[in-house]
Coordinates of C-alpha atoms in Angstrom, one line a residue:
Chain A
D1 CA 13.3 62.3 -48.7
G2 CA 14.8 62.4 -45.0
G3 CA 16.5 59.6 -43.3
I4 CA 19.1 58.0 -41.8
T5 CA 21.8 56.3 -44.2
Q6 CA 24.1 53.9 -43.2
S7 CA 27.2 52.5 -45.3
P8 CA 28.9 50.7 -46.6
K9 CA 26.3 47.8 -45.9
Y10 CA 28.4 45.0 -45.9
L11 CA 31.6 45.3 -44.7
F12 CA 34.9 42.8 -43.9
R13 CA 37.6 43.6 -41.1
K14 CA 41.4 42.1 -41.1
E15 CA 42.5 41.2 -37.9
G16 CA 44.2 43.9 -36.1
Q17 CA 42.8 46.6 -38.6
N18 CA 40.7 49.5 -37.3
V19 CA 37.2 50.4 -39.7
T20 CA 34.6 53.1 -39.6
L21 CA 31.0 52.8 -40.2
S22 CA 29.5 55.9 -41.4
C23 CA 26.3 57.2 -40.1
E24 CA 24.6 60.2 -41.6
Q25 CA 21.4 61.9 -41.1
N26 CA 19.1 64.9 -42.7
L27 CA 16.4 64.8 -40.1
N28 CA 17.6 67.6 -38.0
H29 CA 17.9 65.4 -35.3
D30 CA 19.9 66.0 -31.9
A31 CA 20.2 62.6 -30.4
M32 CA 22.1 60.3 -32.2
Y33 CA 22.6 56.2 -31.3
W34 CA 25.1 52.8 -32.3
Y35 CA 23.8 49.9 -31.3
R36 CA 25.4 46.6 -32.2
Q37 CA 23.2 43.0 -32.9
D38 CA 24.3 40.0 -32.3
P39 CA 22.3 37.0 -34.1
G40 CA 19.1 36.0 -32.2
Q41 CA 19.8 39.3 -29.8
G42 CA 18.4 42.3 -28.9
L43 CA 20.4 45.5 -29.2
R44 CA 23.4 46.7 -27.2
L45 CA 24.0 50.5 -26.9
I46 CA 27.7 51.3 -27.9
Y47 CA 27.7 54.8 -28.0
Y48 CA 25.5 58.0 -28.2
S49 CA 25.4 61.5 -28.5
Q50 CA 22.7 64.0 -27.5
I51 CA 24.7 67.4 -28.7
V52 CA 27.7 68.2 -31.3
N53 CA 30.8 67.6 -30.2
D54 CA 29.5 65.6 -27.2
F55 CA 29.4 62.0 -26.5
Q56 CA 28.8 59.7 -23.8
K57 CA 30.0 55.9 -23.7
G58 CA 26.8 53.2 -23.6
D59 CA 26.8 49.6 -22.4
I60 CA 29.6 48.0 -24.6
A61 CA 32.0 50.9 -25.8
E62 CA 35.3 49.4 -25.0
G63 CA 36.9 48.8 -28.4
Y64 CA 34.8 51.2 -30.3
S65 CA 35.4 55.0 -30.6
V66 CA 33.1 57.7 -31.8
S67 CA 33.5 61.7 -33.1
R68 CA 30.2 64.0 -33.4
E69 CA 31.9 66.8 -35.0
K70 CA 28.5 67.8 -37.2
K71 CA 25.1 67.1 -36.1
E72 CA 24.2 65.3 -39.4
S73 CA 26.7 62.6 -38.7
F74 CA 27.8 60.2 -36.2
P75 CA 30.7 58.2 -37.4
L76 CA 31.5 54.3 -35.2
T77 CA 35.5 53.1 -35.8
V78 CA 35.5 49.7 -34.6
T79 CA 39.3 49.1 -33.6
S80 CA 41.9 46.6 -33.3
A81 CA 40.8 46.0 -29.5
Q82 CA 37.4 44.7 -30.0
K83 CA 38.5 41.5 -30.2
N84 CA 34.7 40.1 -31.4
P85 CA 33.2 42.8 -33.8
T86 CA 31.4 40.3 -35.9
A87 CA 28.0 41.7 -35.6
F88 CA 25.1 43.9 -37.1
Y89 CA 25.2 47.6 -36.3
L90 CA 22.4 49.8 -36.3
C91 CA 22.7 53.6 -36.2
A92 CA 19.5 55.6 -34.9
S93 CA 18.5 59.0 -34.1
R94 CA 16.2 61.8 -32.3
P95 CA 14.2 64.5 -32.8
P96 CA 15.3 67.7 -30.8
R97 CA 15.5 68.1 -26.6
Q98 CA 11.6 69.3 -26.2
G99 CA 11.0 65.6 -27.6
A100 CA 12.0 63.4 -24.5
N101 CA 9.4 60.7 -25.2
Q102 CA 10.0 60.7 -29.0
P103 CA 11.1 57.4 -30.6
Q104 CA 14.0 57.0 -32.3
H105 CA 14.3 56.3 -36.1
F106 CA 17.3 53.7 -37.5
G107 CA 19.0 52.9 -40.4
D108 CA 19.4 49.8 -42.1
G109 CA 22.8 49.0 -40.6
T110 CA 25.9 47.7 -41.6
R111 CA 27.0 44.0 -41.0
L112 CA 31.0 43.7 -40.0
S113 CA 32.4 40.5 -40.7
I114 CA 36.2 39.2 -39.5
L115 CA 38.2 37.6 -42.8
Chain B
D1 CA 12.7 50.1 -17.7
A2 CA 10.0 48.0 -17.1
K3 CA 10.2 44.1 -18.1
T4 CA 8.0 43.3 -21.3
T5 CA 7.0 39.7 -22.1
Q6 CA 4.8 39.0 -25.3
P7 CA 4.3 35.6 -27.2
T8 CA 7.6 34.1 -29.3
S9 CA 5.6 33.9 -32.8
M10 CA 2.1 33.9 -34.1
D11 CA 0.4 33.5 -37.0
C12 CA -1.9 35.8 -39.4
A13 CA -3.9 35.4 -42.5
E14 CA -3.2 37.9 -45.1
G15 CA -6.0 41.3 -44.7
R16 CA -6.9 39.9 -41.3
A17 CA -6.6 42.1 -38.4
A18 CA -3.1 41.5 -36.5
N19 CA -3.1 41.7 -32.8
L20 CA -0.1 41.1 -30.8
P21 CA -0.1 41.2 -27.1
C22 CA 2.6 42.8 -24.3
N23 CA 2.3 42.3 -21.0
H24 CA 4.3 44.9 -19.0
S25 CA 3.1 44.7 -15.3
T26 CA 5.2 46.2 -13.5
I27 CA 5.4 49.5 -15.8
S28 CA 5.9 52.7 -13.7
G29 CA 4.0 55.7 -14.0
N30 CA 6.0 57.8 -16.4
E31 CA 7.0 55.0 -18.7
Y32 CA 5.6 54.8 -22.6
V33 CA 5.3 52.0 -24.5
Y34 CA 6.8 51.5 -27.9
W35 CA 6.5 49.1 -30.5
Y36 CA 9.0 48.6 -33.2
R37 CA 9.5 46.2 -35.8
Q38 CA 12.3 44.4 -37.6
I39 CA 12.6 42.7 -40.8
H40 CA 15.1 40.1 -41.5
S41 CA 18.8 42.3 -42.3
Q42 CA 16.8 45.5 -42.2
G43 CA 17.2 48.2 -39.0
P44 CA 14.2 48.5 -36.8
Q45 CA 10.9 50.3 -38.0
Y46 CA 9.2 52.0 -35.2
I47 CA 5.7 51.4 -35.5
I48 CA 4.0 53.4 -32.5
H49 CA 3.9 54.9 -28.9
G50 CA 1.8 56.0 -26.2
L51 CA 1.5 56.7 -22.4
K52 CA -2.4 55.6 -21.8
N53 CA -4.8 56.7 -24.1
N54 CA -5.3 54.7 -27.6
E55 CA -3.1 55.7 -30.5
T56 CA -3.6 55.4 -33.9
N57 CA -1.7 56.2 -36.7
E58 CA -0.9 54.8 -40.6
M59 CA 0.7 52.0 -39.7
A60 CA -1.2 50.4 -36.8
S61 CA -3.3 51.3 -33.7
L62 CA -2.0 50.7 -30.0
I63 CA -4.8 49.9 -27.2
I64 CA -3.5 50.0 -23.9
T65 CA -6.0 48.9 -20.7
E66 CA -7.0 51.2 -18.3
D67 CA -4.3 49.5 -15.7
R68 CA -1.4 50.1 -18.1
K69 CA -0.3 46.4 -17.3
S70 CA -0.8 45.5 -20.9
S71 CA -1.1 46.6 -24.2
T72 CA -2.1 45.1 -27.5
L73 CA -0.5 46.6 -31.4
I74 CA -3.4 46.2 -34.1
L75 CA -2.7 45.7 -37.3
P76 CA -5.8 46.4 -39.2
H77 CA -5.5 44.5 -43.1
A78 CA -2.4 42.4 -42.5
T79 CA 0.1 41.8 -45.8
L80 CA 2.7 39.8 -46.2
R81 CA 5.0 42.9 -46.1
D82 CA 4.2 42.9 -42.3
T83 CA 6.0 39.8 -41.9
A84 CA 8.6 40.5 -39.2
V85 CA 9.7 40.5 -35.7
Y86 CA 7.7 42.6 -33.1
Y87 CA 9.3 44.2 -29.8
C88 CA 7.3 45.5 -27.2
I89 CA 9.6 48.2 -25.3
V90 CA 8.8 50.0 -21.9
R91 CA 11.2 53.0 -20.9
I92 CA 11.0 56.1 -19.3
S93 CA 11.1 59.3 -21.9
N94 CA 13.7 61.2 -20.4
F95 CA 17.3 62.7 -21.6
G96 CA 19.4 60.7 -19.0
N97 CA 17.8 57.1 -20.1
E98 CA 18.9 56.7 -23.5
K99 CA 18.8 53.1 -24.5
L100 CA 16.3 51.0 -25.3
T101 CA 16.2 48.0 -24.4
F102 CA 14.7 45.0 -26.9
G103 CA 13.5 41.7 -25.8
T104 CA 13.2 38.6 -28.2
G105 CA 10.1 39.8 -29.1
T106 CA 7.4 38.4 -31.3
R107 CA 8.0 36.4 -34.7
L108 CA 5.1 37.1 -36.6
T109 CA 4.4 35.4 -39.9
I110 CA 1.9 36.6 -42.5
I111 CA 0.1 33.5 -44.1
P112 CA -1.0 33.7 -47.8

């Protein structure tokens, strides 16, 4: 089945440690996104990528980094510079450029907590 | 993107139609209406979207008023698995506007 796979589902980080969240899609979508969701709040955009080897900062990029070496993969690294990383992280993707009104589709998220 | 207003919560009896309203009185001509839902601890699930015509798919129907200032999402035969928070989003669809802005949504509870 086609879809977006995020792993792991739960992740724990120690103080000062970098962690990487995985996002893989087999939908042949060009654009991919990372959002953060805090309890009772909406989604905030961290980074997005419209094409391989290119990505753009969203509203809250500080303390995060991404790469887009393959169309299928868009990993997110939460660095030690992110002082409040505890949140629910959501990856999304969207069909090719000709579908500007096409919706974003989401994975099932990774819940990150600080030990 | 236009601001949306949704009721905080709604209940619906199982098997009945659930009608979820959304006001977007400041919508502009090139903004689409999207509906998503989120079940606890899962990612948002896309339901349906439209510009000005009514739309229907296997999950739901979207009714947009003629002036486009409001819309209604209809789940024709609600089941317990439809219990979720439903988000109405209005956004311009262009490749420079990549952000989906989720408000607080409507918490829909399906009653057995």
